[in-house]
Coordinates of C-alpha atoms in Angstrom, one line a residue:
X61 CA 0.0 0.0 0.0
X62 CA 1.2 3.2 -0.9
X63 CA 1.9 5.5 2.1
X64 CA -0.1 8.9 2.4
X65 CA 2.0 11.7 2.5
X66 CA 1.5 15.1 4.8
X67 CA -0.4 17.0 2.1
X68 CA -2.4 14.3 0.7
X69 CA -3.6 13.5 4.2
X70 CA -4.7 17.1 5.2
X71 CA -6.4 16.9 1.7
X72 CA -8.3 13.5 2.6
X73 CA -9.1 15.1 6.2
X74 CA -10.6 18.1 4.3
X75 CA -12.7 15.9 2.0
X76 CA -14.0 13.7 4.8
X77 CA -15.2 16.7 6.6
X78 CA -16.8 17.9 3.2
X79 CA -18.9 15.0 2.6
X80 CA -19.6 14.9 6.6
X81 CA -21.2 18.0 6.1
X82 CA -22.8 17.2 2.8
X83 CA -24.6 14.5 4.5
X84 CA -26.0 16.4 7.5
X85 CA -27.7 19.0 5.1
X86 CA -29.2 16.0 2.4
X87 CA -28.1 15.7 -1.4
X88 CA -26.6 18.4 -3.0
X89 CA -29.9 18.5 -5.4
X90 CA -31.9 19.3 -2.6
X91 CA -29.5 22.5 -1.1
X92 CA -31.7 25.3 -1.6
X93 CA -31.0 28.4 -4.4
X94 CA -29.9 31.4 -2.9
X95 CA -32.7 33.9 -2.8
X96 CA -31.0 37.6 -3.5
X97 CA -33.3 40.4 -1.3
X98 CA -32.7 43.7 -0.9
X99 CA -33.3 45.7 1.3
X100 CA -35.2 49.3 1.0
X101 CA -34.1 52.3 3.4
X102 CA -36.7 53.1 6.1
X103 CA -38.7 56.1 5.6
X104 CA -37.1 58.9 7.6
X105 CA -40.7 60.2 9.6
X106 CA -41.7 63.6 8.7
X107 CA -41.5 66.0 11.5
X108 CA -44.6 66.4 13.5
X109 CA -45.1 70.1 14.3
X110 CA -46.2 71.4 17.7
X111 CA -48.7 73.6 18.5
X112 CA -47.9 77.0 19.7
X113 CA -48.9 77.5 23.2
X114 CA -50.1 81.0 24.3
X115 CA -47.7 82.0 26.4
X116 CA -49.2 82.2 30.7
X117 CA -48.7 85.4 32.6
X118 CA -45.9 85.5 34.7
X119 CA -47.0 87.4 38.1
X120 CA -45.5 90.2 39.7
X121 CA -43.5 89.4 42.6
X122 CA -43.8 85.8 42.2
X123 CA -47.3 86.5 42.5
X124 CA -47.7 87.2 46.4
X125 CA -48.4 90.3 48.0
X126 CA -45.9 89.3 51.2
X127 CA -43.2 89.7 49.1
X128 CA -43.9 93.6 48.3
X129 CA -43.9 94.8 51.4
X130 CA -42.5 93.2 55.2
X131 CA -46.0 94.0 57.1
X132 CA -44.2 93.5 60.1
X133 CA -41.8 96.5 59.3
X134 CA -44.8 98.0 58.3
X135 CA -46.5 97.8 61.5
X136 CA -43.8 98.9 63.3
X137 CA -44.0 102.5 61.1
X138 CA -47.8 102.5 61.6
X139 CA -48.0 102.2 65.0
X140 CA -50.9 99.7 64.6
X141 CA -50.9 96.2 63.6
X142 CA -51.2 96.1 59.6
X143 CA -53.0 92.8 58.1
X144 CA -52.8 92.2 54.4
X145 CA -56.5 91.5 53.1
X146 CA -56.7 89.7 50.0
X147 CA -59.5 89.9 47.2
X148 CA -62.3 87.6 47.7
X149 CA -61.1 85.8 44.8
X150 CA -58.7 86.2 41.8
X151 CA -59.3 88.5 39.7
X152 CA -58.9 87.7 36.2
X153 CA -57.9 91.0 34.7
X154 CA -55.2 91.4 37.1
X155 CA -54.4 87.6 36.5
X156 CA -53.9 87.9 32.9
X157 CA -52.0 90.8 33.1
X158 CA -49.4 89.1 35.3
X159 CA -50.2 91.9 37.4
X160 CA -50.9 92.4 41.6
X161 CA -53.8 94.3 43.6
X162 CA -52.2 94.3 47.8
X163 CA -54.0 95.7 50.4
X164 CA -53.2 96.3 54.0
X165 CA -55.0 97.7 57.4
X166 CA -55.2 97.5 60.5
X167 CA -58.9 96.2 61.8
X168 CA -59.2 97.7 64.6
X169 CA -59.2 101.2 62.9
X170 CA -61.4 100.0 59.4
X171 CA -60.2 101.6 56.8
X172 CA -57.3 103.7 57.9
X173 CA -54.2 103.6 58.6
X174 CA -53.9 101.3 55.3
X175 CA -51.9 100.9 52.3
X176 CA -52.6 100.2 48.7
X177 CA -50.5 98.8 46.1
X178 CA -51.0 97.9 42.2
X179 CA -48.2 96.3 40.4
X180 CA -48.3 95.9 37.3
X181 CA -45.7 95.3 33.7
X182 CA -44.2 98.5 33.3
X183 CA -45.4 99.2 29.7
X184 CA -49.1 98.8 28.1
X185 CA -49.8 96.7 25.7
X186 CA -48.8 98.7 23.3
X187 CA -45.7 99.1 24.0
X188 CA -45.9 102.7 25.7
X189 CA -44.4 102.9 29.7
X190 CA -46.7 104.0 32.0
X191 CA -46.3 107.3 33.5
X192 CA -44.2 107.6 37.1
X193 CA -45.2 110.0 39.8
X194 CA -43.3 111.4 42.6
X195 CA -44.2 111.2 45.9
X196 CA -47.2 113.5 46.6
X197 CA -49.4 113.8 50.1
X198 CA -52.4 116.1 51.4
X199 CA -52.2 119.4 52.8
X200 CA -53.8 117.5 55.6
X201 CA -51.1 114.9 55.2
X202 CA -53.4 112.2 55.6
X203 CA -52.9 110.5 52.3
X204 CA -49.8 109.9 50.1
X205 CA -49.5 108.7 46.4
X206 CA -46.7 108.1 44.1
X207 CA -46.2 105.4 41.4
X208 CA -42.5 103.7 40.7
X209 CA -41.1 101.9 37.9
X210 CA -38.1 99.2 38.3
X211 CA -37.2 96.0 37.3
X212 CA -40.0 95.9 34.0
X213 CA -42.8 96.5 37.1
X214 CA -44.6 99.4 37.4
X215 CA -46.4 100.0 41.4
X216 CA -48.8 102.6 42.2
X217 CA -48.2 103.1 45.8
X218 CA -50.9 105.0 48.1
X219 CA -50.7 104.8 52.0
X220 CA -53.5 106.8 54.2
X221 CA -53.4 107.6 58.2
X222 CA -51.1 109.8 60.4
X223 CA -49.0 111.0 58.6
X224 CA -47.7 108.4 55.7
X225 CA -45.3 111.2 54.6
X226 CA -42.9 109.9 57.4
X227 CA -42.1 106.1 55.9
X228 CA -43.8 106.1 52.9
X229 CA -40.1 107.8 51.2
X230 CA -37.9 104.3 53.0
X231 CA -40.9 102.3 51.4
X232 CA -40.6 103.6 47.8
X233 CA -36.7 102.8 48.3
X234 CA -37.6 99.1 49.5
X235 CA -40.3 98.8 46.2
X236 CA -37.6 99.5 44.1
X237 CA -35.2 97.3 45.8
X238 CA -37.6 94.0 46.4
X239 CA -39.0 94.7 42.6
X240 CA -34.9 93.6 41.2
X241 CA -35.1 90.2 43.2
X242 CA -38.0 88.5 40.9
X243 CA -38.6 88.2 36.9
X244 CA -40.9 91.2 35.9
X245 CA -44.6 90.7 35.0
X246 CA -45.6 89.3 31.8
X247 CA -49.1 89.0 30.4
X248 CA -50.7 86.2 29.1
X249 CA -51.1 85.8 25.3
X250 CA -54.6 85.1 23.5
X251 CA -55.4 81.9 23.3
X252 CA -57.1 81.0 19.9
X253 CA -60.6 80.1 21.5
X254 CA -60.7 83.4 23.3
X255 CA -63.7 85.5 22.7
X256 CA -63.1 88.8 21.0
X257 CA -62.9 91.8 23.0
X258 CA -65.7 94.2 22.4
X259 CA -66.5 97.8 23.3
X260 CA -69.7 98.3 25.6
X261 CA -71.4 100.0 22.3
X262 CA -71.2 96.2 20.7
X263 CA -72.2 94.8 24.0
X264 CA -75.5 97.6 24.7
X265 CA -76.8 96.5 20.7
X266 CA -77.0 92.7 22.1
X267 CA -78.6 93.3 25.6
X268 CA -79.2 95.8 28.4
X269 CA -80.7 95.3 32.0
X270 CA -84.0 95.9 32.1
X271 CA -85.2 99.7 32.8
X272 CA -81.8 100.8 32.3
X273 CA -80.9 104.3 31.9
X274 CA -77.8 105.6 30.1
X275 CA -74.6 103.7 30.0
X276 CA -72.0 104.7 32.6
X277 CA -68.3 105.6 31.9
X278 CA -66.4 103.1 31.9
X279 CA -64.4 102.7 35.3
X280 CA -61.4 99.5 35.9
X281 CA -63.4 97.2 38.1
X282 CA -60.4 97.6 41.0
X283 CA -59.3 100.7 41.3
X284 CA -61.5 104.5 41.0
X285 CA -59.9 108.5 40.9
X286 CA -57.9 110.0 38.1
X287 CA -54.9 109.2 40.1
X288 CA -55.0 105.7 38.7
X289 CA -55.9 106.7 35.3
X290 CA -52.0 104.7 34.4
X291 CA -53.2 101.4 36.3
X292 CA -56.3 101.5 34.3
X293 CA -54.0 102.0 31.0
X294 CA -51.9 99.1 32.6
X295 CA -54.7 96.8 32.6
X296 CA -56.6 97.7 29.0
X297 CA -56.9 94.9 26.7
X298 CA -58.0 91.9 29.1
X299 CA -61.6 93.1 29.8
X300 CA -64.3 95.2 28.9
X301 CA -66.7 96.5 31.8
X302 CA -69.8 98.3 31.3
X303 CA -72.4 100.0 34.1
X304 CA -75.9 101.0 33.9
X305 CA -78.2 102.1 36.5
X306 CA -81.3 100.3 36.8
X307 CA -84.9 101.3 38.8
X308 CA -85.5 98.8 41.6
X309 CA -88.9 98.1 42.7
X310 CA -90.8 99.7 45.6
X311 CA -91.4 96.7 47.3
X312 CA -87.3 96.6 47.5
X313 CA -87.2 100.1 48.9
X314 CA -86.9 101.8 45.6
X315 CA -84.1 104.3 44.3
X316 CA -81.5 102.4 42.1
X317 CA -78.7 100.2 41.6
X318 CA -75.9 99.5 39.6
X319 CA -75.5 96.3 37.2
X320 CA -72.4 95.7 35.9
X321 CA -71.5 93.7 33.2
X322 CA -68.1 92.4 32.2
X323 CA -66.7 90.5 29.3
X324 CA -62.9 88.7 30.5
X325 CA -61.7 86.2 27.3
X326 CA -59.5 83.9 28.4
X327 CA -60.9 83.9 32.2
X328 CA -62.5 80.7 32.5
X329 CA -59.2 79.7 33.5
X330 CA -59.5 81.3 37.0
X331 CA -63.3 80.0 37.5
X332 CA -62.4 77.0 40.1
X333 CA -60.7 78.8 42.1
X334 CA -63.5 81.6 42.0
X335 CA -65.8 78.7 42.4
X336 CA -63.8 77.8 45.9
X337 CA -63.4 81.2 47.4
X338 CA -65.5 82.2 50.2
X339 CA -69.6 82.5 50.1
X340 CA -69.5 80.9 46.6
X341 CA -72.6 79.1 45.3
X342 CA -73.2 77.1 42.4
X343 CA -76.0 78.4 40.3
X344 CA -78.1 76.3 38.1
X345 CA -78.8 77.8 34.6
X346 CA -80.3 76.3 32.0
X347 CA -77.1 74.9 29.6
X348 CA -74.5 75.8 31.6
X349 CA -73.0 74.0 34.1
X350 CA -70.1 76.5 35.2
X351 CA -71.9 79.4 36.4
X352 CA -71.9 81.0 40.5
X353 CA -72.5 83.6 42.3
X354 CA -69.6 85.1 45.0
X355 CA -68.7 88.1 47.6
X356 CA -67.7 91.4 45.6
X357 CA -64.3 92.6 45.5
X358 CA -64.8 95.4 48.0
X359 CA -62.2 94.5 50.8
X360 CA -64.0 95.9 53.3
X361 CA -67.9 95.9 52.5
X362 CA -68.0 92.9 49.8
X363 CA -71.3 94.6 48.5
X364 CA -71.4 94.4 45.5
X365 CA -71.9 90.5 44.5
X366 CA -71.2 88.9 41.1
X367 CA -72.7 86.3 39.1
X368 CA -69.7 84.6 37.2
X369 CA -70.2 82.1 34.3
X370 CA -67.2 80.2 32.9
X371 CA -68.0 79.5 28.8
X372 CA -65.4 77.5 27.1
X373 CA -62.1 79.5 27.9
X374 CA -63.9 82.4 28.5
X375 CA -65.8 84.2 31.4
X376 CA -69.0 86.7 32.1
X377 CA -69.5 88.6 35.2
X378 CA -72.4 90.5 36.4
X379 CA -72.7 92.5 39.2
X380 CA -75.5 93.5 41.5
X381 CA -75.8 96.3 44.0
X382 CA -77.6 98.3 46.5
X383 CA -79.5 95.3 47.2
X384 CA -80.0 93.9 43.4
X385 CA -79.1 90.2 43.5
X386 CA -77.1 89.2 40.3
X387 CA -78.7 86.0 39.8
X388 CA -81.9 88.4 38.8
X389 CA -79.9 89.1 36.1
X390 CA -79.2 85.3 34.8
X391 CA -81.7 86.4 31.4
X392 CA -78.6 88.1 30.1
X393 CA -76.1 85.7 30.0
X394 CA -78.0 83.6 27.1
X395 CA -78.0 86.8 24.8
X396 CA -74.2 87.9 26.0
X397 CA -73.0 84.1 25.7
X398 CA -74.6 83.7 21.9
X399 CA -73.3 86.7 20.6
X400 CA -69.8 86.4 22.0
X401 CA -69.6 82.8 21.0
X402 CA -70.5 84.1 17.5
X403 CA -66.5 85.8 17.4
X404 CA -64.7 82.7 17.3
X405 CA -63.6 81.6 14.1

């Protein structure tokens, strides 16, 4: 027998393995035909686009009256103890105009010694700043005004009692200083499903109290006096508010009152927490299931209640006085609602 030399044995090892492996996968006539694929590029996904958000007001101080002024300092000046009072509930002008309405008194005294404070952004909306004012005060020198700007806010500052004059100069100084630790006001954008704003001519053609006379000037809901004519300015653009004064009925004493009625687009946001404030109740009306009636905004009286209905992202408020309930005036919230609905687009 012939020997098998190195390379013809590796060869023979290499063919024994072949046919090994031929015999695990069958007969060569059953090895399967390469099938030749390709393979597309996945679709690169089109960009989704995201809604633009309106942008939320960004409130004045961080949006707490403690941290405009240190009551307890306050105090001290006064001589008396000086307790902020809040509004009844949040107002949604001031709200949406990233803006602040503080109020302090002593309550042992009612209404004075007390201070008042607006803040607001430092500009209107269109652009313009509003006005500053130096410190002015009484011949009697029972009251003091002035109005600062610093920091993009704008505060109109008055104080009343004994003499103000005397630390109502250190408190401008502090305004100024507390105003540079926080971001300055911003007001909210419109949202898309917010009503149109409309003048109280628009809002007289749709519906008017019953018996009522001529409409009044239009006043801001918080604030009254030419002195404030800026803080009105301050707050244009969020609200329209317009008064009438109406006959009441002999059987409730007679004379007049005072209905109110005010259009706020993009308020609705604010109506739980309205709904939760103090004295609240829910009122049923027919088709709407977001409508009560709450405390006015006076601080100290609270007489002038309001009816306040929430429709879609958007709120009415009418207001009663001198006795005149404001649910009485439910019949004009159908009419109002229609016709303002009627603005979207």
């Amino acid at each position: 027998m012939q020997a098998i030399t190195g390379g013809a044995a590796v060869m023979l090892v290499a063919a024994v393995v072949g046919a090994v492996a031929l015999t695990a996968l069958g007969s060569p006539d059953r090895v399967a035909t390469p099938i030749e694929t390709t393979t597309s590029p996945s679709p690169t996904p089109a960009p989704t686009s995201t809604p633009d958000v309106p942008a939320a007001a960004v409130a004045a101080f961080g949006g707490s009256c403690a941290n405009v002024v240190d009551a307890a300092w306050l105090t001290q000046q006064v001589g008396l103890t000086m307790t902020e009072v809040p509004l009844a509930w949040p107002y949604p002008t001031y709200e949406l105009n990233g803006a602040l309405s503080c109020w302090w008194h002593a309550p042992e005294s009612y209404a004075s010694p007390r201070l008042e404070i607006a803040v607001l952004p430092a500009t209107a909306r269109d652009g313009s700043p509003l006005a500053t004012s130096e410190l002015s005060c009484s011949d009697q020198g029972g009251s003091c005004i002035a109005s600062v700007a610093a920091n993009g806010s704008w505060l109109a500052v008055s104080g009343y009692g004994d003499q103000p004059a005397e630390w109502m100069p250190e408190l401008l100084e502090d305004l100024v200083t507390r105003a540079a630790q926080y971001p300055a006001p911003q007001r909210a954008d419109r949202g898309a499903a917010w009503w149109s704003l409309p003048d109280c001519d628009w809002i007289s053609s749709v519906a008017t109290p019953q018996g009522a006379g001529a409409l009044q000037p239009e006043a801001n809901d918080l604030q009254s006096g030419d002195v404030f004519a800026e803080t009105a300015r301050g707050l244009a653009g969020y609200e329209t508010t317009c008064n009438w004064f109406v006959p009441l009925p002999p059987a409730e004493g007679g004379g007049s009152a005072q209905v109110g009625v005010t259009v706020v687009p993009g308020g609705a946001q604010f109506f739980d927490q309205i709904a939760a404030s103090d004295g609240a109740k829910l009122v049923s009306l027919a088709g709407r299931d977001r409508a009560v009636t709450v405390r006015g905004l006076d601080r100290l009286e609270a007489f002038d209640p309001r009816l306040v209905v929430a429709d879609g992202e958007n709120l009415l408020i009418l207001t009663g006085d001198n006795g005149l309930p404001p649910e009485s005036l439910a019949y004009l919230v159908e009419p109002y609602l229609t016709a303002l609905n009627a603005t979207l687009g």
